[in-house]
Amino acid sequence: MREILSIASHYDVFRGLTPVNFRELLEELGPTFVKAGQILSMRSEILPESFCQELTKLRADVEPMSRDVVLDTLRAEYPIPIEDIFDAIDDVPLGSASVAQVHKARLITGETVAVKVQRPHVQEIMAQDISIMMSLARRAQRFVGDEQFLDLQSVVDELWQSFKEETDFLVEARSLKEFRRNNAGCAFIDCPKPYPRWCTRHVVVMDYVEGIPIGNTAELLSQGYDLAEIGTKLVDNYAQQMLDDGFFHADPHPGNLVIRDGKIVYLDLGLMGRLSSHDRAAMRDMVVAVARHDSAGLEAGLLRFSVSDVREVDHASLLADLDSIIDDFGEADLGDLDVGAFLNSLINMARKNGIELPGTVTMLARSLVTLEGVVDEFLPGVSIVQILRDHIRAHLTPKDMARSEVRKLGREGYTASHSLLRAASQADTAMSMLTRGQLRVGVDLPGTRDPMGDVARAADRLTMGIIVAGLFIGSSVVYYARIEPVLFGIPVIGFLGYLIALVLGLTIVHQIMRESRHRRR
């Protein structure tokens, strides 16, 4: 803790972090914190967009494990000698990260495989680091402003859950099997085949995939590939993952995509996202609402996504913000629509209005932004939204549309019936309170935060105006009546009345002008 606080004080974190300082701080704190930053970079509902963009630059350079450590780790995982499983294991790793290291190997049955080996005690080290993060979060929450971070404690809890999933390699093995099963009927999509017999909590054995990195467009062209075809198929399949399967690759960056034998192969399925049928239906409704410039429909879809209590949401403010988003993006041509900017605007607007979106939704948003960057070179001038819309049209049969409408009507009917019953109950309560003289009415005037205070100030000003008028009239009566004492021919009482009326009148005029200038600002 002292070591971490020393590094944190070097970056002066308690006086406010900049995105660059935050990234450099995580890099200096070590691999666990780097991994935390990489996860946070995909969560723009947790961190502001400027921080997320900076965290994508995090370096994950880690000293590779020695061959002896790798072999000892493998021996500890299997009940039989590893010589009875592997015929050969390369000395030089294919890649080395903070959680695991990958080596090319050959099974005794002859298959060439990739072996992903978890670093020894990495989960224990992460647990210790997470425990320290929790302590720091409790302290830092008092110093770091809400404009930079939301709930630091919930952030750390989210990170721990992600770490547990990423360090259980059986989850990745199951993801490989499920992804292959979902795409079994797709001739142009693939992922490594796992070998469940040799997969454990700390080791994944899967097919070794050797292909052309999707970012190497020059090599793809020299091999006769059509870049536009690759881009179109990639986005169409991703639409299937999102909208049909509800199980999508959450990090489709160029390093996780290769082309082999005419197929797009996804690598590293350690980070996957899921969307329920409810979430997928809400997403379709939101897309339709944007196309129709329907702020109310967009609000309804957004509120269905929320995992927080939305009863206190200011609907007038929310609809105004949604109107602004639709004005900005609703008129854009599909080829010009910036999906990343639209999604980030929607996420930031939800956070501003106190709507907490599930992590999967924001993970999907970041994934789409990443995918759009990948296919930009493959499909210049073509919008990812256009391909997504074409996919929906091609896969939504009239029967599916009818079924969707029936489900939607049933859902809306269920909500309406419950709302009607609740309204009747509330009306009965209100009438009972009215007859007992217990009903109070709250006043809410648009454009004011304190309506009763404004009414009180208006009444005070009116009263002062009446007093000024009374003083002026009374002083005039005294003047013409020549009531003594008289000084320089003017009754003293009348003079004082005029003076007080003048001072009060000027005070009222000054207050009115000052408030008028304040409102114009």
Coordinates of C-alpha atoms in Angstrom, one line a residue:
M1 CA 0.0 0.0 0.0
R2 CA 2.8 2.4 0.9
E3 CA 4.5 1.6 -2.4
I4 CA 1.3 2.3 -4.4
L5 CA 0.6 5.5 -2.5
S6 CA 4.2 6.7 -3.2
I7 CA 3.7 6.2 -6.9
A8 CA 0.3 7.8 -6.8
S9 CA 1.6 10.8 -5.0
H10 CA 4.2 11.2 -7.7
Y11 CA 1.4 11.7 -10.2
D12 CA -0.5 14.0 -7.7
V13 CA -3.7 12.0 -8.1
F14 CA -5.5 13.6 -5.2
R15 CA -5.5 17.0 -7.0
G16 CA -7.1 15.6 -10.2
L17 CA -5.9 13.1 -12.8
T18 CA -5.4 13.8 -16.5
P19 CA -6.0 11.0 -19.0
V20 CA -2.2 10.8 -19.8
N21 CA -1.2 10.8 -16.1
F22 CA -3.7 8.0 -15.4
R23 CA -2.3 5.8 -18.1
E24 CA 1.3 6.4 -17.0
L25 CA 0.3 5.7 -13.4
L26 CA -1.2 2.3 -14.3
E27 CA 1.9 1.4 -16.4
E28 CA 4.2 2.1 -13.4
L29 CA 2.0 0.2 -11.0
G30 CA 2.4 -3.0 -12.9
P31 CA 0.7 -5.8 -14.9
T32 CA -2.4 -6.1 -12.8
F33 CA -3.2 -2.4 -13.0
V34 CA -2.4 -2.4 -16.7
K35 CA -4.9 -5.2 -17.2
A36 CA -7.4 -3.2 -15.2
G37 CA -6.8 -0.2 -17.4
Q38 CA -7.3 -2.3 -20.6
I39 CA -10.7 -3.4 -19.2
L40 CA -11.7 0.1 -18.2
S41 CA -10.8 1.4 -21.7
M42 CA -13.9 -0.5 -22.9
R43 CA -16.2 0.9 -20.2
S44 CA -17.1 4.5 -21.2
E45 CA -20.0 4.4 -18.8
I46 CA -17.5 4.2 -16.0
L47 CA -14.8 6.6 -17.2
P48 CA -15.1 9.7 -19.4
E49 CA -14.4 9.1 -23.1
S50 CA -11.1 11.0 -22.9
F51 CA -9.8 8.6 -20.3
C52 CA -11.0 5.5 -22.3
Q53 CA -9.3 6.7 -25.5
E54 CA -6.0 7.2 -23.6
L55 CA -6.2 3.8 -21.9
T56 CA -6.3 2.1 -25.3
K57 CA -2.6 3.1 -25.6
L58 CA -1.6 1.0 -22.5
R59 CA 1.5 -1.1 -23.1
A60 CA 1.3 -4.7 -21.9
D61 CA 4.9 -5.6 -22.3
V62 CA 5.7 -8.4 -19.8
E63 CA 8.9 -10.3 -19.2
P64 CA 8.3 -13.8 -20.6
M65 CA 8.2 -16.9 -18.3
S66 CA 11.2 -19.2 -18.6
R67 CA 10.8 -22.6 -20.2
D68 CA 11.3 -24.3 -16.9
V69 CA 8.5 -22.3 -15.3
V70 CA 6.2 -23.1 -18.2
L71 CA 7.0 -26.9 -18.0
D72 CA 6.6 -26.9 -14.2
T73 CA 3.2 -25.2 -14.5
L74 CA 2.0 -27.8 -17.1
R75 CA 3.2 -30.6 -14.9
A76 CA 1.3 -29.3 -11.9
E77 CA -1.9 -29.2 -14.1
Y78 CA -2.0 -32.8 -15.3
P79 CA -2.2 -36.1 -13.5
I80 CA 0.0 -37.8 -16.1
P81 CA 3.5 -36.8 -17.4
I82 CA 3.4 -34.0 -19.9
E83 CA 5.6 -36.2 -22.2
D84 CA 2.5 -38.4 -22.6
I85 CA 0.5 -35.4 -23.9
F86 CA 3.0 -33.2 -25.8
D87 CA 5.5 -34.4 -28.3
A88 CA 7.2 -30.9 -28.4
I89 CA 6.9 -27.4 -27.0
D90 CA 8.6 -24.4 -28.6
D91 CA 11.0 -22.6 -26.3
V92 CA 10.1 -19.1 -27.7
P93 CA 6.6 -18.0 -26.8
L94 CA 4.2 -16.7 -29.4
G95 CA 3.1 -14.0 -27.0
S96 CA 3.5 -13.0 -23.4
A97 CA 0.9 -11.0 -21.4
S98 CA 0.2 -10.1 -17.8
V99 CA -2.1 -13.1 -17.3
A100 CA -0.7 -15.9 -19.6
Q101 CA 1.8 -16.9 -22.1
V102 CA 1.2 -18.8 -25.4
H103 CA 3.5 -21.5 -26.9
K104 CA 3.3 -23.4 -30.1
A105 CA 3.4 -27.2 -29.4
R106 CA 2.7 -30.6 -30.9
L107 CA 0.5 -33.3 -29.3
I108 CA 1.7 -36.9 -29.3
T109 CA -1.2 -37.6 -31.7
G110 CA 0.4 -35.2 -34.2
E111 CA -1.8 -32.1 -34.1
T112 CA -0.1 -28.7 -34.0
V113 CA -1.6 -26.7 -31.1
A114 CA -1.3 -23.4 -29.2
V115 CA -0.9 -23.9 -25.5
K116 CA -2.0 -20.9 -23.3
V117 CA -0.4 -21.2 -19.9
Q118 CA -1.4 -19.0 -17.0
R119 CA 1.4 -17.4 -15.0
P120 CA 1.9 -19.1 -11.6
H121 CA 0.0 -17.5 -8.7
V122 CA -1.4 -14.8 -10.9
Q123 CA -4.8 -15.0 -9.4
E124 CA -3.5 -14.7 -5.9
I125 CA -1.4 -11.7 -6.9
M126 CA -4.4 -10.1 -8.6
A127 CA -6.5 -10.8 -5.5
Q128 CA -4.0 -8.9 -3.4
D129 CA -3.8 -6.1 -5.9
I130 CA -7.6 -5.9 -6.0
S131 CA -7.8 -5.8 -2.2
I132 CA -5.4 -2.8 -2.3
M133 CA -7.5 -1.2 -5.0
M134 CA -10.6 -1.6 -2.8
S135 CA -8.8 0.2 0.1
L136 CA -7.6 2.9 -2.3
A137 CA -11.1 3.3 -3.8
R138 CA -12.6 3.9 -0.3
R139 CA -10.1 6.6 0.3
A140 CA -9.9 8.2 -3.2
Q141 CA -13.7 8.4 -3.4
R142 CA -13.5 11.3 -1.0
F143 CA -11.0 13.2 -3.0
V144 CA -11.7 12.5 -6.7
G145 CA -14.6 14.5 -8.2
D146 CA -17.7 12.9 -9.7
E147 CA -17.0 14.6 -13.0
Q148 CA -14.1 12.2 -13.5
F149 CA -15.2 9.0 -11.9
L150 CA -18.5 7.5 -10.8
D151 CA -18.5 4.9 -8.1
L152 CA -15.0 3.7 -7.6
Q153 CA -16.1 0.9 -5.4
S154 CA -18.4 -0.6 -8.0
V155 CA -15.6 -0.2 -10.6
V156 CA -13.2 -2.3 -8.5
D157 CA -16.0 -4.9 -8.0
E158 CA -16.5 -5.0 -11.7
L159 CA -12.8 -5.5 -12.3
W160 CA -12.6 -8.3 -9.9
Q161 CA -15.5 -10.1 -11.6
S162 CA -13.7 -9.7 -15.0
F163 CA -10.4 -10.9 -13.5
K164 CA -12.1 -14.1 -12.1
E165 CA -13.6 -14.9 -15.5
E166 CA -10.4 -14.2 -17.5
T167 CA -8.2 -16.3 -15.1
D168 CA -10.6 -19.3 -15.3
F169 CA -9.4 -20.8 -18.7
L170 CA -12.2 -23.3 -18.7
V171 CA -14.5 -20.3 -19.4
E172 CA -12.4 -19.5 -22.5
A173 CA -12.5 -23.2 -23.6
R174 CA -16.3 -23.2 -23.3
S175 CA -16.4 -19.9 -25.3
L176 CA -14.4 -21.5 -28.1
K177 CA -16.9 -24.4 -28.3
E178 CA -19.9 -22.2 -28.2
F179 CA -18.6 -19.8 -30.8
R180 CA -17.8 -22.7 -33.1
R181 CA -21.2 -24.1 -32.6
N182 CA -22.9 -20.8 -33.3
N183 CA -20.9 -20.4 -36.6
A184 CA -21.0 -24.0 -37.7
G185 CA -23.2 -23.0 -40.6
C186 CA -21.0 -20.1 -41.7
A187 CA -18.5 -21.1 -44.3
F188 CA -16.3 -18.0 -43.9
I189 CA -16.0 -17.7 -40.0
D190 CA -13.9 -19.8 -37.7
C191 CA -12.0 -19.9 -34.4
P192 CA -9.5 -22.3 -32.9
K193 CA -10.8 -25.7 -31.9
P194 CA -10.2 -26.4 -28.2
Y195 CA -9.1 -29.8 -26.9
P196 CA -11.3 -30.1 -23.8
R197 CA -9.4 -33.2 -22.5
W198 CA -6.3 -31.1 -22.0
C199 CA -8.0 -27.8 -20.9
T200 CA -7.9 -26.9 -17.2
R201 CA -8.5 -23.7 -15.1
H202 CA -4.9 -22.6 -15.9
V203 CA -4.2 -24.1 -19.3
V204 CA -6.0 -23.9 -22.7
V205 CA -5.0 -26.2 -25.5
M206 CA -6.4 -25.2 -28.9
D207 CA -5.6 -25.4 -32.6
Y208 CA -2.6 -23.4 -33.7
V209 CA -3.8 -20.9 -36.3
E210 CA -1.4 -19.5 -38.8
G211 CA -2.8 -17.0 -41.3
I212 CA -2.5 -13.5 -42.6
P213 CA -3.2 -10.8 -40.1
I214 CA -6.3 -8.9 -41.2
G215 CA -4.4 -5.6 -40.9
N216 CA -1.8 -6.8 -43.5
T217 CA -3.9 -5.7 -46.5
A218 CA -0.9 -5.8 -48.9
E219 CA -0.4 -9.5 -48.2
L220 CA -4.2 -10.1 -48.5
L221 CA -4.3 -8.4 -51.9
S222 CA -1.2 -10.3 -53.1
Q223 CA -3.0 -13.6 -52.2
G224 CA -6.0 -12.6 -54.3
Y225 CA -8.4 -11.7 -51.5
D226 CA -11.2 -9.1 -52.1
L227 CA -11.0 -6.6 -49.2
A228 CA -14.5 -5.4 -49.7
E229 CA -15.8 -8.9 -49.4
I230 CA -13.8 -9.5 -46.2
G231 CA -15.1 -6.3 -44.7
T232 CA -18.7 -7.0 -45.6
K233 CA -18.6 -10.6 -44.3
L234 CA -16.9 -9.6 -41.1
V235 CA -19.6 -7.0 -40.3
D236 CA -22.4 -9.2 -41.4
N237 CA -21.2 -12.0 -39.1
Y238 CA -20.7 -9.6 -36.2
A239 CA -24.4 -8.5 -36.7
Q240 CA -25.2 -12.2 -36.3
Q241 CA -23.2 -12.5 -33.1
M242 CA -24.9 -9.4 -31.7
L243 CA -28.5 -9.7 -32.8
D244 CA -29.1 -13.4 -33.5
D245 CA -26.7 -15.3 -31.2
G246 CA -26.4 -12.8 -28.4
F247 CA -22.8 -14.0 -27.9
F248 CA -20.2 -11.7 -29.4
H249 CA -16.4 -11.2 -29.4
A250 CA -15.8 -8.2 -27.2
D251 CA -12.4 -7.2 -28.6
P252 CA -12.3 -7.5 -32.4
H253 CA -9.1 -5.6 -32.9
P254 CA -6.7 -6.4 -35.8
G255 CA -4.5 -8.6 -33.6
N256 CA -7.3 -10.9 -32.9
L257 CA -8.4 -11.5 -36.5
V258 CA -6.5 -13.5 -39.2
I259 CA -7.4 -14.8 -42.6
R260 CA -6.7 -18.5 -43.2
D261 CA -7.9 -20.6 -46.2
G262 CA -10.6 -18.1 -47.1
K263 CA -11.9 -17.8 -43.6
I264 CA -11.9 -15.0 -41.0
V265 CA -10.6 -16.6 -37.9
Y266 CA -11.2 -15.0 -34.5
L267 CA -8.5 -15.4 -31.9
D268 CA -8.3 -14.9 -28.1
L269 CA -11.9 -15.5 -26.9
G270 CA -11.0 -14.7 -23.3
L271 CA -13.3 -11.6 -23.4
M272 CA -16.8 -12.3 -24.7
G273 CA -20.1 -10.4 -24.3
R274 CA -23.7 -11.6 -24.0
L275 CA -27.0 -9.9 -24.9
S276 CA -30.3 -11.4 -23.7
S277 CA -33.2 -11.6 -26.1
H278 CA -34.7 -8.6 -24.1
D279 CA -31.6 -6.6 -24.7
R280 CA -31.5 -7.4 -28.4
A281 CA -35.1 -6.4 -28.9
A282 CA -34.5 -3.1 -27.0
M283 CA -31.5 -2.5 -29.3
R284 CA -33.6 -3.0 -32.4
D285 CA -36.3 -0.7 -31.1
M286 CA -33.7 2.0 -30.4
V287 CA -32.3 1.8 -33.9
V288 CA -35.8 2.1 -35.4
A289 CA -36.6 5.0 -33.1
V290 CA -33.5 6.9 -34.3
A291 CA -34.5 6.2 -37.9
R292 CA -38.0 7.6 -37.2
H293 CA -36.7 10.6 -35.2
D294 CA -38.8 9.3 -32.3
S295 CA -37.3 10.7 -29.1
A296 CA -40.0 9.0 -27.0
G297 CA -39.3 5.6 -28.5
L298 CA -35.6 6.1 -28.0
E299 CA -36.2 7.0 -24.4
A300 CA -38.4 3.9 -23.9
G301 CA -35.7 1.6 -25.3
L302 CA -33.0 3.3 -23.2
L303 CA -35.0 2.9 -20.0
R304 CA -35.5 -0.8 -20.7
F305 CA -31.7 -1.1 -20.8
S306 CA -31.2 0.6 -17.5
V307 CA -30.2 -1.5 -14.5
S308 CA -30.8 1.3 -12.0
D309 CA -34.1 2.7 -10.6
V310 CA -35.5 5.1 -13.3
R311 CA -38.4 6.4 -11.3
E312 CA -36.5 9.6 -10.4
V313 CA -35.4 10.3 -13.9
D314 CA -36.2 13.8 -15.2
H315 CA -38.1 12.8 -18.3
A316 CA -38.2 16.4 -19.6
S317 CA -34.5 16.8 -19.4
L318 CA -33.9 13.3 -20.8
L319 CA -36.2 13.9 -23.8
A320 CA -34.4 17.2 -24.5
D321 CA -31.1 15.5 -24.6
L322 CA -32.4 12.7 -26.8
D323 CA -33.9 15.4 -29.2
S324 CA -30.4 16.9 -29.4
I325 CA -28.8 13.5 -30.2
I326 CA -31.4 12.8 -32.9
D327 CA -30.9 16.2 -34.4
D328 CA -27.1 15.5 -34.5
F329 CA -27.3 12.0 -36.0
G330 CA -30.8 11.4 -37.2
E331 CA -30.3 13.4 -40.4
A332 CA -26.9 11.9 -41.2
D333 CA -26.5 9.7 -44.3
L334 CA -25.7 6.1 -43.4
G335 CA -22.4 6.5 -45.1
D336 CA -21.5 9.5 -43.0
L337 CA -22.9 8.3 -39.7
D338 CA -20.1 8.0 -37.0
V339 CA -21.3 5.0 -35.0
G340 CA -18.6 5.5 -32.4
A341 CA -19.6 9.1 -31.8
F342 CA -23.3 8.2 -31.7
L343 CA -22.9 5.4 -29.2
N344 CA -20.6 7.5 -27.0
S345 CA -23.0 10.4 -27.0
L346 CA -25.8 8.1 -26.0
I347 CA -23.8 6.5 -23.2
N348 CA -22.6 9.9 -21.9
M349 CA -26.2 11.3 -22.0
A350 CA -27.5 8.3 -20.1
R351 CA -24.8 8.8 -17.4
K352 CA -25.7 12.5 -17.2
N353 CA -29.4 11.6 -16.5
G354 CA -28.6 9.0 -13.9
I355 CA -29.3 6.0 -16.1
E356 CA -27.0 3.1 -15.4
L357 CA -26.4 0.9 -18.4
P358 CA -25.3 -2.7 -18.0
G359 CA -21.6 -3.4 -18.7
T360 CA -22.5 -5.6 -21.7
V361 CA -24.1 -2.7 -23.6
T362 CA -21.1 -0.4 -23.2
M363 CA -18.8 -3.3 -24.0
L364 CA -20.7 -3.8 -27.2
A365 CA -20.5 -0.1 -28.0
R366 CA -16.7 -0.1 -27.7
S367 CA -16.5 -3.3 -29.7
L368 CA -18.5 -1.7 -32.6
V369 CA -16.2 1.3 -32.5
T370 CA -13.2 -1.1 -32.7
L371 CA -14.8 -3.0 -35.5
E372 CA -15.6 0.1 -37.4
G373 CA -11.9 1.0 -37.3
V374 CA -10.9 -2.4 -38.6
V375 CA -13.2 -2.3 -41.6
D376 CA -12.6 1.3 -42.5
E377 CA -9.8 0.3 -44.8
F378 CA -11.8 -2.5 -46.3
L379 CA -15.0 -0.6 -47.0
P380 CA -14.2 3.0 -47.6
G381 CA -17.3 5.1 -47.8
V382 CA -19.6 2.3 -46.6
S383 CA -21.2 2.5 -43.2
I384 CA -21.2 -0.3 -40.8
V385 CA -24.8 0.7 -40.0
Q386 CA -25.9 0.0 -43.6
I387 CA -24.5 -3.6 -43.4
L388 CA -26.2 -4.1 -40.0
R389 CA -29.5 -2.9 -41.4
D390 CA -29.2 -5.2 -44.5
H391 CA -28.5 -8.1 -42.2
I392 CA -31.6 -7.4 -40.2
R393 CA -33.7 -7.2 -43.3
A394 CA -32.3 -10.4 -44.8
H395 CA -32.8 -12.4 -41.6
L396 CA -36.1 -11.0 -40.4
T397 CA -38.9 -13.1 -42.1
P398 CA -42.5 -12.0 -42.1
K399 CA -43.1 -14.7 -39.5
D400 CA -40.3 -13.3 -37.3
M401 CA -41.7 -9.7 -37.7
A402 CA -45.2 -10.9 -36.7
R403 CA -43.8 -12.8 -33.7
S404 CA -41.8 -9.7 -32.7
E405 CA -44.8 -7.5 -32.9
V406 CA -47.0 -9.9 -30.9
R407 CA -44.3 -10.0 -28.2
K408 CA -44.0 -6.2 -28.2
L409 CA -47.8 -5.8 -28.0
G410 CA -47.9 -8.3 -25.2
R411 CA -45.1 -6.5 -23.3
E412 CA -46.7 -3.1 -23.8
G413 CA -50.1 -4.5 -22.8
Y414 CA -48.7 -6.0 -19.6
T415 CA -47.0 -2.7 -18.7
A416 CA -50.1 -0.7 -19.5
S417 CA -52.4 -2.9 -17.5
H418 CA -50.2 -2.7 -14.4
S419 CA -49.8 1.0 -14.9
L420 CA -53.6 1.4 -15.1
L421 CA -54.1 -0.6 -11.9
R422 CA -51.4 1.4 -10.1
A423 CA -53.0 4.7 -11.3
A424 CA -56.4 3.6 -10.0
S425 CA -54.9 2.7 -6.6
Q426 CA -53.0 6.0 -6.4
A427 CA -56.2 7.9 -7.4
D428 CA -58.1 6.2 -4.6
T429 CA -55.4 7.2 -2.1
A430 CA -55.4 10.8 -3.4
M431 CA -59.2 11.1 -3.0
S432 CA -59.1 9.6 0.5
M433 CA -56.4 12.2 1.5
L434 CA -58.4 15.0 -0.2
T435 CA -61.5 14.2 1.8
R436 CA -59.5 14.2 5.0
G437 CA -57.7 17.5 4.2
Q438 CA -54.4 15.8 4.0
L439 CA -53.6 16.3 0.4
R440 CA -50.6 18.6 -0.4
V441 CA -49.8 19.8 -3.9
G442 CA -46.2 20.3 -5.0
V443 CA -45.5 23.1 -7.5
D444 CA -42.9 22.6 -10.2
L445 CA -42.4 25.5 -12.7
P446 CA -40.3 24.9 -15.8
G447 CA -37.0 26.9 -15.8
T448 CA -36.8 27.3 -12.0
R449 CA -35.2 25.2 -9.3
D450 CA -37.1 26.8 -6.3
P451 CA -40.7 27.6 -7.5
M452 CA -42.0 28.4 -4.0
G453 CA -39.0 30.6 -3.3
D454 CA -39.6 32.5 -6.6
V455 CA -43.2 33.0 -5.6
A456 CA -42.2 34.3 -2.2
R457 CA -39.7 36.7 -3.8
A458 CA -42.3 38.0 -6.2
A459 CA -44.8 38.5 -3.3
D460 CA -42.1 40.4 -1.3
R461 CA -41.4 42.6 -4.3
L462 CA -45.1 43.4 -4.8
T463 CA -45.4 44.2 -1.1
M464 CA -42.4 46.6 -1.4
G465 CA -43.9 48.2 -4.4
I466 CA -47.2 48.8 -2.5
I467 CA -45.2 50.3 0.4
V468 CA -43.2 52.6 -2.0
A469 CA -46.5 53.8 -3.6
G470 CA -48.0 54.3 -0.2
L471 CA -45.0 56.3 1.0
F472 CA -45.1 58.5 -2.1
I473 CA -48.8 59.2 -1.9
G474 CA -48.7 59.8 1.9
S475 CA -45.7 62.1 1.6
S476 CA -47.5 64.1 -1.1
V477 CA -50.5 64.5 1.2
V478 CA -48.2 65.7 4.0
Y479 CA -46.5 68.2 1.6
Y480 CA -49.6 69.8 0.4
A481 CA -51.1 69.9 3.9
R482 CA -48.0 71.8 5.2
I483 CA -47.9 69.6 8.3
E484 CA -45.2 70.9 10.8
P485 CA -42.4 70.7 11.5
V486 CA -41.3 72.4 8.2
L487 CA -37.7 72.8 7.1
F488 CA -36.9 75.2 4.1
G489 CA -40.6 75.2 3.3
I490 CA -40.9 71.4 3.1
P491 CA -42.5 69.3 5.8
V492 CA -39.9 67.0 7.4
I493 CA -42.2 64.0 7.5
G494 CA -43.0 64.4 3.8
F495 CA -39.3 64.8 2.9
L496 CA -38.4 61.6 4.8
G497 CA -41.3 59.7 3.2
Y498 CA -40.1 60.8 -0.3
L499 CA -36.5 59.8 0.6
I500 CA -37.4 56.3 1.8
A501 CA -39.7 55.8 -1.2
L502 CA -36.8 56.7 -3.5
V503 CA -34.3 54.4 -1.8
L504 CA -36.7 51.5 -1.8
G505 CA -37.7 52.1 -5.4
L506 CA -34.1 52.2 -6.6
T507 CA -33.4 49.0 -4.7
I508 CA -36.3 47.2 -6.4
V509 CA -35.2 48.4 -9.8
H510 CA -31.6 47.3 -9.1
Q511 CA -32.7 43.8 -8.1
I512 CA -34.9 43.4 -11.2
M513 CA -32.1 44.5 -13.5
R514 CA -29.5 42.2 -11.8
E515 CA -31.8 39.2 -12.1
S516 CA -32.6 40.0 -15.7
R517 CA -28.8 40.0 -16.6
H518 CA -28.3 36.7 -14.7
R519 CA -31.1 35.0 -16.7
R520 CA -29.6 36.2 -20.0
R521 CA -26.3 34.5 -19.1

